[in-house]
Coordinates of C-alpha atoms in Angstrom, one line a residue:
M173 CA 36.5 -169.9 -99.2
P174 CA 35.5 -171.8 -96.1
Q175 CA 38.0 -174.3 -94.8
E176 CA 37.3 -178.0 -94.5
T177 CA 37.2 -179.1 -90.9
E178 CA 38.5 -182.7 -91.5
P179 CA 41.5 -183.8 -93.6
L180 CA 40.6 -186.5 -96.0
L181 CA 43.8 -188.4 -95.4
Q182 CA 46.7 -188.3 -93.1
H183 CA 50.3 -188.7 -94.3
P184 CA 50.4 -192.0 -96.3
E185 CA 52.8 -193.5 -93.8
L186 CA 50.4 -192.9 -90.9
R187 CA 47.2 -193.8 -92.7
E188 CA 45.1 -196.9 -91.8
Y189 CA 42.7 -197.9 -94.5
A190 CA 39.0 -198.2 -93.4
N191 CA 38.5 -201.4 -95.4
E192 CA 40.8 -203.4 -93.3
G193 CA 38.2 -203.7 -90.5
T194 CA 35.2 -205.9 -90.5
T195 CA 32.6 -203.6 -89.1
S196 CA 30.2 -201.5 -91.2
D197 CA 31.2 -197.9 -91.7
I198 CA 28.1 -195.6 -92.2
L199 CA 28.7 -192.2 -93.7
D200 CA 26.1 -189.5 -94.4
A201 CA 26.0 -188.5 -98.0
E202 CA 26.5 -184.8 -97.1
T203 CA 29.9 -185.4 -95.5
A204 CA 31.0 -188.6 -97.1
I205 CA 34.5 -188.7 -98.6
P206 CA 34.3 -191.0 -101.6
T207 CA 37.9 -192.0 -101.9
K208 CA 38.3 -195.1 -99.8
D209 CA 40.9 -197.6 -100.9
F210 CA 39.2 -200.8 -101.9
G211 CA 42.4 -202.5 -102.9
N212 CA 43.7 -205.7 -101.4
S213 CA 47.4 -205.9 -100.5
G214 CA 47.3 -209.6 -101.3
R215 CA 46.7 -208.7 -104.9
Q216 CA 49.8 -206.5 -105.2
K217 CA 51.5 -208.4 -108.1
L218 CA 52.8 -205.5 -110.3
G219 CA 56.5 -204.6 -109.9
L220 CA 58.7 -201.9 -111.4
L221 CA 58.9 -203.6 -114.8
S222 CA 55.1 -204.1 -115.0
A223 CA 54.5 -200.5 -113.9
V224 CA 56.9 -199.2 -116.6
S225 CA 55.2 -201.5 -119.1
L226 CA 51.8 -200.3 -118.2
I227 CA 52.9 -196.7 -118.9
F228 CA 55.0 -197.5 -121.9
N229 CA 52.4 -199.8 -123.5
R230 CA 49.7 -197.2 -123.0
I231 CA 51.7 -194.4 -124.5
M232 CA 53.4 -196.2 -127.3
G233 CA 50.4 -197.7 -128.9
T234 CA 48.8 -196.0 -131.9
G235 CA 50.2 -192.4 -132.0
V236 CA 53.8 -193.2 -133.0
F237 CA 52.5 -195.5 -135.8
A238 CA 49.3 -193.9 -137.0
A239 CA 49.3 -190.2 -136.0
P240 CA 52.2 -188.7 -138.2
S241 CA 49.9 -188.2 -141.2
V242 CA 47.1 -186.5 -139.2
I243 CA 49.6 -184.3 -137.3
L244 CA 51.4 -183.2 -140.5
K245 CA 48.0 -182.2 -142.0
S246 CA 47.4 -180.0 -139.0
S247 CA 50.9 -178.4 -139.0
G248 CA 51.4 -178.1 -142.7
S249 CA 55.2 -178.5 -142.5
V250 CA 57.9 -180.8 -141.2
G251 CA 59.4 -178.1 -139.0
L252 CA 56.1 -177.2 -137.3
T253 CA 55.5 -180.9 -136.8
F254 CA 58.6 -181.3 -134.7
M255 CA 57.7 -178.2 -132.7
M256 CA 54.4 -179.8 -131.9
W257 CA 56.2 -182.9 -130.7
I258 CA 58.5 -180.9 -128.5
I259 CA 55.5 -178.9 -127.0
G260 CA 53.6 -182.2 -126.4
A261 CA 56.6 -183.7 -124.7
L262 CA 57.0 -180.7 -122.3
V263 CA 53.3 -180.7 -121.4
S264 CA 53.4 -184.5 -120.8
A265 CA 56.5 -184.2 -118.7
A266 CA 54.8 -181.6 -116.5
G267 CA 51.7 -183.9 -116.3
T268 CA 53.8 -186.8 -115.3
A269 CA 55.3 -184.8 -112.4
V270 CA 51.8 -183.8 -111.3
Y271 CA 50.5 -187.3 -111.4
V272 CA 53.5 -188.7 -109.5
E273 CA 52.8 -186.3 -106.7
F274 CA 49.2 -187.4 -106.5
G275 CA 50.3 -191.1 -106.9
T276 CA 52.7 -190.8 -103.9
G277 CA 50.1 -189.0 -101.8
L278 CA 47.2 -191.3 -102.7
P279 CA 48.7 -194.7 -103.5
R280 CA 45.5 -196.5 -104.6
N281 CA 43.5 -197.5 -107.6
G282 CA 41.4 -195.0 -109.5
G283 CA 43.8 -192.4 -111.1
E284 CA 42.0 -189.1 -111.9
K285 CA 38.9 -190.2 -110.2
T286 CA 40.6 -190.6 -106.8
Y287 CA 42.3 -187.2 -107.1
L288 CA 39.3 -185.3 -108.3
E289 CA 37.2 -186.7 -105.4
Y290 CA 39.9 -185.8 -103.0
I291 CA 40.1 -182.2 -104.0
Y292 CA 36.5 -181.3 -104.9
R293 CA 34.3 -182.7 -102.0
R294 CA 31.3 -180.5 -102.3
P295 CA 28.6 -181.1 -103.3
A296 CA 29.0 -184.7 -102.1
F297 CA 29.3 -187.2 -105.0
L298 CA 29.0 -184.6 -107.8
M299 CA 32.5 -185.2 -109.0
S300 CA 32.1 -188.9 -108.6
C301 CA 29.0 -188.8 -110.9
I302 CA 30.7 -186.6 -113.5
Y303 CA 33.8 -188.9 -113.6
A304 CA 31.6 -192.0 -113.7
S305 CA 29.8 -190.7 -116.8
Y306 CA 33.1 -190.4 -118.6
G307 CA 34.4 -193.7 -117.3
I308 CA 31.4 -195.5 -118.5
L309 CA 30.5 -193.6 -121.7
L310 CA 33.9 -192.7 -123.1
G311 CA 35.7 -195.6 -125.0
Q312 CA 39.4 -195.6 -124.5
V313 CA 40.5 -198.1 -127.1
P314 CA 38.7 -197.3 -130.4
A315 CA 41.5 -195.3 -132.0
A316 CA 44.1 -198.0 -131.2
S317 CA 41.8 -200.8 -132.4
I318 CA 41.1 -198.9 -135.7
A319 CA 44.9 -198.6 -136.2
F320 CA 45.3 -202.3 -135.4
G321 CA 42.7 -203.1 -138.0
G322 CA 44.5 -201.1 -140.7
Y323 CA 47.9 -202.7 -140.0
A324 CA 46.5 -206.2 -139.6
L325 CA 44.7 -206.0 -143.0
H326 CA 47.8 -204.4 -144.6
A327 CA 50.0 -207.2 -143.3
L328 CA 47.6 -209.9 -144.6
G329 CA 47.2 -208.2 -148.0
Y330 CA 43.5 -207.5 -147.7
E331 CA 41.9 -204.3 -148.8
Q332 CA 41.6 -201.6 -146.1
T333 CA 37.9 -200.7 -146.6
S334 CA 36.1 -198.9 -143.8
A335 CA 34.0 -202.1 -143.1
N336 CA 37.0 -204.4 -143.0
V337 CA 38.9 -202.2 -140.7
R338 CA 36.0 -201.9 -138.3
I339 CA 35.3 -205.6 -138.2
V340 CA 39.0 -206.4 -137.4
A341 CA 39.0 -203.6 -134.8
C342 CA 35.9 -205.0 -133.0
L343 CA 37.3 -208.6 -133.1
C344 CA 40.5 -207.2 -131.5
I345 CA 38.6 -205.5 -128.7
I346 CA 36.6 -208.7 -128.0
M347 CA 39.8 -210.8 -127.9
C348 CA 41.4 -208.4 -125.4
L349 CA 38.3 -208.5 -123.3
F350 CA 38.5 -212.3 -123.2
V351 CA 42.2 -212.4 -122.3
H352 CA 42.0 -209.8 -119.5
G353 CA 38.5 -210.9 -118.2
V354 CA 39.1 -214.7 -118.2
F355 CA 42.9 -215.1 -118.0
P356 CA 44.1 -212.0 -116.1
T357 CA 47.6 -213.4 -115.3
I358 CA 48.2 -214.3 -118.9
G359 CA 46.9 -210.9 -120.0
I360 CA 49.5 -209.1 -117.8
K361 CA 52.4 -211.3 -119.1
L362 CA 51.2 -210.8 -122.7
Q363 CA 51.1 -207.0 -122.5
D364 CA 54.5 -207.0 -120.8
T365 CA 56.0 -209.1 -123.6
L366 CA 54.4 -207.0 -126.4
G367 CA 55.7 -203.9 -124.7
M368 CA 59.3 -205.2 -124.9
S369 CA 58.8 -206.3 -128.5
K370 CA 57.4 -202.9 -129.3
L371 CA 60.6 -201.3 -128.0
V372 CA 62.7 -203.5 -130.3
V373 CA 60.6 -202.5 -133.3
L374 CA 60.9 -198.8 -132.5
L375 CA 64.6 -199.0 -132.0
L376 CA 64.8 -200.8 -135.4
I377 CA 62.9 -197.9 -137.0
S378 CA 65.0 -195.3 -135.3
A379 CA 68.4 -197.0 -136.2
S380 CA 67.3 -197.7 -139.8
G381 CA 66.1 -194.1 -140.4
L382 CA 69.3 -192.6 -138.9
F383 CA 71.4 -194.9 -141.1
S384 CA 69.5 -193.8 -144.2
L385 CA 69.8 -190.1 -143.2
V386 CA 73.6 -190.3 -143.0
G387 CA 73.9 -192.4 -146.2
I388 CA 75.0 -195.8 -144.9
P389 CA 74.9 -198.4 -147.8
G390 CA 72.0 -200.7 -147.7
F391 CA 69.6 -198.2 -146.1
S392 CA 68.8 -196.0 -149.1
V393 CA 65.3 -195.3 -150.2
G394 CA 64.3 -197.4 -153.3
E395 CA 64.5 -195.6 -156.6
M396 CA 60.9 -196.4 -157.5
Y397 CA 59.6 -194.4 -154.5
N398 CA 59.3 -190.7 -153.9
Q399 CA 62.7 -189.4 -152.6
P400 CA 62.3 -187.4 -149.3
H401 CA 63.8 -183.9 -149.0
N402 CA 62.3 -183.2 -145.6
F403 CA 65.4 -182.0 -143.8
E404 CA 66.5 -179.4 -146.4
W405 CA 66.0 -175.9 -145.0
T406 CA 64.0 -174.7 -148.0
T407 CA 61.4 -177.5 -147.5
F408 CA 61.6 -177.9 -143.7
W409 CA 59.1 -175.0 -143.0
E410 CA 57.3 -175.1 -146.3
G411 CA 53.5 -175.1 -145.9
S412 CA 53.4 -174.1 -142.1
N413 CA 49.9 -173.5 -140.9
M414 CA 49.6 -171.1 -138.0
S415 CA 45.8 -171.3 -137.6
A416 CA 45.1 -171.5 -133.8
N417 CA 42.5 -174.3 -134.2
A418 CA 44.6 -176.4 -136.6
F419 CA 47.7 -175.9 -134.4
T420 CA 45.8 -176.9 -131.3
N421 CA 44.4 -180.0 -133.1
G422 CA 48.0 -181.0 -134.0
V423 CA 49.2 -180.5 -130.4
Y424 CA 46.1 -182.5 -129.2
L425 CA 47.2 -185.4 -131.4
V426 CA 50.7 -185.2 -130.1
I427 CA 49.6 -185.0 -126.5
W428 CA 47.2 -187.9 -127.1
S429 CA 50.2 -189.8 -128.4
F430 CA 51.7 -189.2 -124.9
I431 CA 48.5 -190.0 -123.0
G432 CA 49.3 -192.8 -120.6
Y433 CA 51.8 -191.3 -118.3
S434 CA 49.2 -191.7 -115.5
N435 CA 48.3 -195.3 -116.5
A436 CA 50.0 -196.9 -113.5
N437 CA 48.1 -194.6 -111.2
Y438 CA 44.9 -196.4 -112.1
A439 CA 46.2 -199.7 -110.5
L440 CA 48.4 -198.5 -107.7
S441 CA 46.6 -200.8 -105.2
E442 CA 48.0 -203.7 -107.3
V443 CA 51.6 -202.4 -107.4
R444 CA 54.2 -203.6 -104.9
N445 CA 55.6 -200.7 -102.8
P446 CA 53.5 -198.2 -104.8
V447 CA 55.0 -194.9 -103.6
Q448 CA 58.6 -195.9 -104.5
T449 CA 57.6 -197.7 -107.7
I450 CA 55.6 -194.8 -109.2
K451 CA 58.4 -192.3 -108.4
R452 CA 60.7 -194.5 -110.4
A453 CA 58.5 -196.0 -113.1
A454 CA 56.8 -192.8 -114.4
P455 CA 59.9 -190.8 -115.1
L456 CA 61.7 -193.8 -116.5
A457 CA 58.9 -194.7 -118.9
M458 CA 58.5 -191.0 -120.0
L459 CA 62.2 -190.6 -120.7
L460 CA 62.2 -193.8 -122.7
V461 CA 59.0 -192.7 -124.6
T462 CA 60.2 -189.2 -125.4
T463 CA 63.6 -190.4 -126.7
V464 CA 61.9 -193.0 -128.9
Y465 CA 59.3 -190.6 -130.3
I466 CA 61.9 -188.0 -131.4
L467 CA 64.1 -190.7 -133.0
V468 CA 61.2 -192.4 -134.8
N469 CA 59.9 -189.1 -136.2
I470 CA 63.4 -188.3 -137.5
A471 CA 63.4 -191.7 -139.1
Y472 CA 60.0 -191.3 -140.8
Y473 CA 60.9 -188.0 -142.4
A474 CA 64.4 -189.3 -143.4
V475 CA 62.8 -192.1 -145.4
V476 CA 59.3 -191.1 -146.4
S477 CA 58.4 -188.0 -148.5
K478 CA 56.1 -185.4 -147.1
E479 CA 53.6 -186.2 -149.8
D480 CA 53.5 -189.9 -149.0
I481 CA 53.1 -189.3 -145.3
L482 CA 50.1 -187.0 -146.0
E483 CA 48.5 -189.7 -148.0
S484 CA 49.4 -192.6 -145.7
G485 CA 46.4 -192.5 -143.4
T486 CA 47.2 -194.6 -140.3
I487 CA 50.0 -196.7 -141.9
A488 CA 53.0 -194.3 -142.1
A489 CA 55.3 -196.9 -140.5
A490 CA 54.4 -199.4 -143.2
L491 CA 55.6 -197.0 -145.9
F492 CA 58.8 -196.5 -144.0
F493 CA 59.6 -200.2 -144.2
R494 CA 58.4 -200.4 -147.9
N495 CA 60.8 -197.6 -148.9
L496 CA 63.8 -199.2 -147.2
F497 CA 63.3 -203.0 -147.4
G498 CA 60.6 -203.6 -150.1
L499 CA 57.0 -204.9 -150.1
A500 CA 57.6 -208.3 -148.5
T501 CA 59.4 -207.0 -145.5
E502 CA 56.9 -204.2 -145.2
R503 CA 54.0 -206.7 -144.7
F504 CA 55.9 -208.7 -142.1
L505 CA 56.9 -205.6 -140.1
S506 CA 53.3 -204.3 -140.4
A507 CA 52.2 -207.4 -138.6
V508 CA 54.8 -206.7 -135.9
I509 CA 53.5 -203.2 -135.6
G510 CA 50.0 -204.5 -135.3
L511 CA 51.1 -206.7 -132.4
S512 CA 52.7 -203.6 -130.8
I513 CA 49.4 -201.8 -131.0
L514 CA 47.7 -204.9 -129.5
G515 CA 49.9 -204.4 -126.5
N516 CA 48.6 -200.9 -126.1
I517 CA 45.0 -202.0 -126.3
L518 CA 45.7 -204.6 -123.6
A519 CA 47.3 -202.1 -121.3
V520 CA 44.5 -199.5 -121.7
L521 CA 41.7 -202.1 -121.2
F522 CA 43.5 -203.5 -118.1
S523 CA 43.6 -200.1 -116.4
Q524 CA 40.2 -198.9 -117.5
G525 CA 38.5 -202.0 -116.4
R526 CA 39.9 -201.3 -112.9
V527 CA 38.7 -197.7 -113.0
N528 CA 35.2 -199.0 -113.8
Q529 CA 35.5 -201.5 -110.9
E530 CA 36.4 -198.6 -108.6
L531 CA 33.3 -196.8 -109.8
G532 CA 31.3 -199.9 -108.9
R533 CA 32.8 -200.2 -105.5
E534 CA 31.6 -196.6 -104.8
G535 CA 28.0 -197.8 -105.2
I536 CA 27.1 -194.7 -107.2
L537 CA 26.1 -196.3 -110.5
P538 CA 23.4 -198.8 -111.4
C539 CA 24.7 -202.4 -111.4
S540 CA 27.4 -201.4 -109.0
Q541 CA 27.7 -204.9 -107.5
L542 CA 28.5 -206.3 -110.9
L543 CA 31.0 -203.6 -111.7
A544 CA 32.7 -204.1 -108.3
S545 CA 32.9 -207.9 -108.6
N546 CA 36.1 -209.9 -109.4
E547 CA 34.1 -213.0 -110.0
P548 CA 34.5 -215.6 -111.4
F549 CA 38.0 -215.2 -112.8
D550 CA 39.6 -212.8 -110.2
A551 CA 39.3 -210.0 -112.7
P552 CA 36.8 -207.0 -113.2
L553 CA 35.0 -208.8 -116.0
F554 CA 31.9 -206.7 -116.1
G555 CA 34.0 -203.4 -115.9
L556 CA 36.0 -204.7 -118.8
F557 CA 32.8 -205.7 -120.7
V558 CA 31.3 -202.2 -120.3
Q559 CA 34.5 -200.5 -121.6
S560 CA 34.7 -202.9 -124.5
L561 CA 31.0 -202.5 -125.5
V562 CA 31.3 -198.7 -125.5
S563 CA 34.5 -198.9 -127.6
I564 CA 32.9 -201.2 -130.1
L565 CA 29.9 -198.9 -130.5
M566 CA 32.2 -195.9 -131.1
V567 CA 34.1 -197.9 -133.8
L568 CA 30.9 -198.8 -135.6
L569 CA 29.0 -195.5 -135.3
T570 CA 31.7 -192.9 -136.3
P571 CA 31.4 -191.8 -139.9
A572 CA 33.9 -193.2 -142.4
G573 CA 36.8 -190.9 -143.1
D574 CA 36.5 -189.2 -139.7
A575 CA 36.8 -192.3 -137.5
Y576 CA 40.4 -192.0 -136.4
A577 CA 40.6 -188.3 -135.9
F578 CA 37.2 -188.1 -134.1
V579 CA 37.8 -190.9 -131.6
V580 CA 41.3 -189.4 -130.8
N581 CA 39.9 -185.9 -130.2
F582 CA 36.8 -187.3 -128.4
A583 CA 39.1 -189.2 -126.0
S584 CA 41.6 -186.4 -125.6
Y585 CA 39.3 -183.5 -124.8
P586 CA 38.0 -185.0 -121.5
F587 CA 41.6 -185.7 -120.5
S588 CA 42.3 -182.0 -120.9
L589 CA 39.3 -181.1 -118.8
F590 CA 40.4 -183.5 -116.1
N591 CA 44.0 -182.4 -116.2
L592 CA 42.8 -178.8 -116.0
F593 CA 40.9 -179.5 -112.7
I594 CA 43.6 -181.8 -111.3
S595 CA 46.4 -179.3 -111.9
G596 CA 44.3 -176.4 -110.7
G597 CA 43.3 -178.5 -107.6
L598 CA 47.0 -179.3 -106.9
L599 CA 47.6 -175.5 -106.8
L600 CA 44.7 -175.1 -104.5
L601 CA 46.0 -177.7 -102.1
Y602 CA 48.9 -175.4 -101.3
T603 CA 46.7 -172.4 -100.5
R604 CA 45.5 -171.4 -97.0
P605 CA 41.8 -172.5 -97.4
Y606 CA 43.0 -176.1 -98.0
K607 CA 45.5 -176.2 -95.2
S608 CA 43.3 -178.6 -93.3
Y609 CA 43.7 -181.2 -96.0
N610 CA 47.2 -181.9 -94.6
W611 CA 48.5 -182.5 -98.0
N612 CA 52.1 -183.7 -97.5
P613 CA 53.1 -186.3 -100.2
P614 CA 56.5 -187.9 -100.4
F615 CA 57.1 -186.2 -103.7
R616 CA 56.2 -182.6 -104.6
V617 CA 56.2 -181.1 -108.0
P618 CA 57.7 -177.6 -108.4
K619 CA 54.9 -175.0 -108.4
Y620 CA 55.9 -173.5 -111.8
V621 CA 55.6 -177.0 -113.4
A622 CA 52.0 -177.3 -112.0
I623 CA 51.2 -173.8 -113.3
F624 CA 52.6 -174.6 -116.8
F625 CA 50.5 -177.8 -116.9
F626 CA 47.4 -175.9 -115.8
L627 CA 47.8 -173.2 -118.4
S628 CA 48.6 -175.7 -121.2
N629 CA 45.3 -177.6 -120.5
L630 CA 43.4 -174.3 -120.3
F631 CA 44.6 -173.6 -123.8
L632 CA 43.7 -177.1 -125.0
V633 CA 40.2 -176.8 -123.6
V634 CA 39.4 -173.3 -125.0
V635 CA 41.0 -173.2 -128.4
P636 CA 39.2 -176.1 -130.1
M637 CA 36.0 -173.9 -130.0
V638 CA 37.7 -171.5 -132.4
P639 CA 36.8 -172.2 -136.1
P640 CA 39.7 -173.6 -138.2
T641 CA 41.2 -171.9 -141.2
S642 CA 39.6 -172.8 -144.6
G643 CA 41.5 -175.7 -146.1
F644 CA 42.6 -177.1 -142.7
E645 CA 39.4 -178.5 -141.5
I646 CA 39.7 -181.2 -138.8
Y647 CA 37.0 -183.5 -140.2
E648 CA 35.7 -184.4 -143.6
H649 CA 32.0 -184.9 -142.6
L650 CA 31.6 -183.7 -139.0
P651 CA 31.6 -180.1 -137.6
Y652 CA 34.9 -179.0 -136.1
Y653 CA 33.4 -178.8 -132.7
S654 CA 31.8 -182.3 -132.7
H655 CA 34.2 -183.8 -130.1
V656 CA 33.9 -180.8 -127.8
V657 CA 30.0 -181.0 -127.8
M658 CA 30.0 -184.7 -127.3
S659 CA 32.6 -184.5 -124.5
L660 CA 30.7 -181.7 -122.6
A661 CA 27.4 -183.6 -123.1
I662 CA 28.8 -186.6 -121.3
G663 CA 29.9 -184.4 -118.4
L664 CA 26.4 -182.7 -118.3
A665 CA 24.8 -186.2 -118.2
G666 CA 26.9 -186.9 -115.1
V667 CA 25.7 -183.6 -113.5
L668 CA 22.0 -184.4 -114.3
Y669 CA 22.4 -188.0 -112.9
W670 CA 23.8 -186.5 -109.7
F671 CA 21.0 -183.9 -109.5
L672 CA 18.3 -186.5 -109.9
C673 CA 19.6 -189.3 -107.8
F674 CA 21.5 -187.4 -105.0
D675 CA 19.7 -184.1 -104.7
W676 CA 16.2 -183.8 -106.3
L677 CA 14.8 -187.2 -105.6
P678 CA 15.9 -187.3 -101.9
R679 CA 14.4 -183.9 -101.3
K680 CA 11.2 -184.7 -103.1
S681 CA 10.7 -188.1 -101.6
G682 CA 11.7 -187.1 -98.0
Y683 CA 14.8 -189.2 -97.5
K684 CA 18.5 -188.7 -97.2
L685 CA 21.3 -191.1 -98.5
Q686 CA 23.7 -192.8 -96.2
Q687 CA 26.6 -194.8 -97.4
D688 CA 27.6 -198.2 -95.8
T689 CA 31.0 -199.7 -96.3
I690 CA 30.4 -203.4 -96.3
T691 CA 32.7 -206.4 -96.3
E692 CA 31.8 -209.3 -98.6
A693 CA 32.4 -213.0 -98.0
N694 CA 35.6 -212.9 -100.1
G695 CA 37.0 -210.2 -97.8
R696 CA 36.7 -207.3 -100.3
T697 CA 34.8 -204.2 -99.5
R698 CA 32.4 -202.0 -101.4
Q699 CA 30.0 -199.2 -100.6
V700 CA 26.2 -199.2 -100.8
F701 CA 23.6 -196.5 -100.3
R702 CA 20.6 -196.7 -97.9
R703 CA 17.6 -194.4 -97.9
I704 CA 17.0 -192.9 -94.5
P705 CA 13.6 -191.2 -94.1
T706 CA 13.7 -187.6 -92.9
H707 CA 11.1 -186.2 -90.5
S708 CA 10.1 -182.6 -90.6
E709 CA 10.3 -180.8 -87.3

């Protein structure tokens, strides 16, 4: 493998960002390095609490409240369910370490996009186009918004029909778009507040479930409800399903429940002292999340029977409160859970809007100027709008009965693909051919952790292509491979876009692309492409 002749970045402490100057910086598309930092230090308004909140809110959104039923269907038993949660926690902990290393080495907005572009530079802009196709066409909040719709309707006493849930889900997305796009400061404060209230609710569930498990008076399951026997050894492993596809689907759902450990990496340019903050915020948030997840799952299975959880759909937590405190309390706490999920949607939309803004500042996509803009409310309104529009379409177009499972798997599979290339790329950075990159971040993950994360994601990418065992199908109406095909199709669309716009058309029309870094009147920078005619010799 030939070596690169120029390092992309120097050590973070020695680096000077190109966008701090006022002159135009012209780069040839064949040698351009598309990972400039377009952040503005004057906008660094996120501290440690906000960074922890971004991660915690992103992770603790839907999974802990809505996924238990779907995971149990994949595992078949309570015991195997807990094994899946432990495996998911280990994989996510390894992923957290990998992303902390990248976050300390490249403390800027963009997350996976920045890291993929840093590692895979040839052909120029190919990785940018692939990532842009996922950033634009992959909705990140449909699953959470569907769960919000279910809990909101349950709290208000309305029937949870497919149409009703979808209408509420779409209204929720529109409201979050309005808050973050028009009142960004209020949006940050709101998601921080909802994150703290979510922690209180989860601690309440954990404590109540443990009190019920040990038999404290006042915390027993109502006699009119099915009595749980989930922690008896004879029933703990009953029904275990060892089908590779079903097991992987269950682990997928668990890992999806942990997705968000890289959430603060998307907005590092807006974090005060980003290197030190990400080193503290990510492990702190993950330790908090893992502890809460284990306690909450113990609480669920201590209070709700296996049969009821299997039939609960996305409202397992509501049944928990019903069994302990009655119907009236169940509805009130369902509303509180709905608000907790709302905090997750706000956190995800906040970060993804900034990822789309970074894509706009690269100048690669159509309407890049709109995507890059912070006008008129000092927020990436158009980037937020694009993400919201795609999410609404996913909510409306997914078949009834498969909506939640499909949007979860459809969102999870590309993350596994990205994580596979990112962890593999990190291993490459420590090999001889990549020595010229001068990769020397303030934090380094142990190599065995990076290898474990790489192999875990390789497993998660390959096994979903294996047919599931009869009786353990993933979807009711869709083929088991639907989310894989759709995910790969989006990536292929990015490859075709790159081939047409950055390879075939320039060669056919006799020009090459040059990239200008321009400074706008408001002081922010973005990149644009110019067509430079080529002359045959």
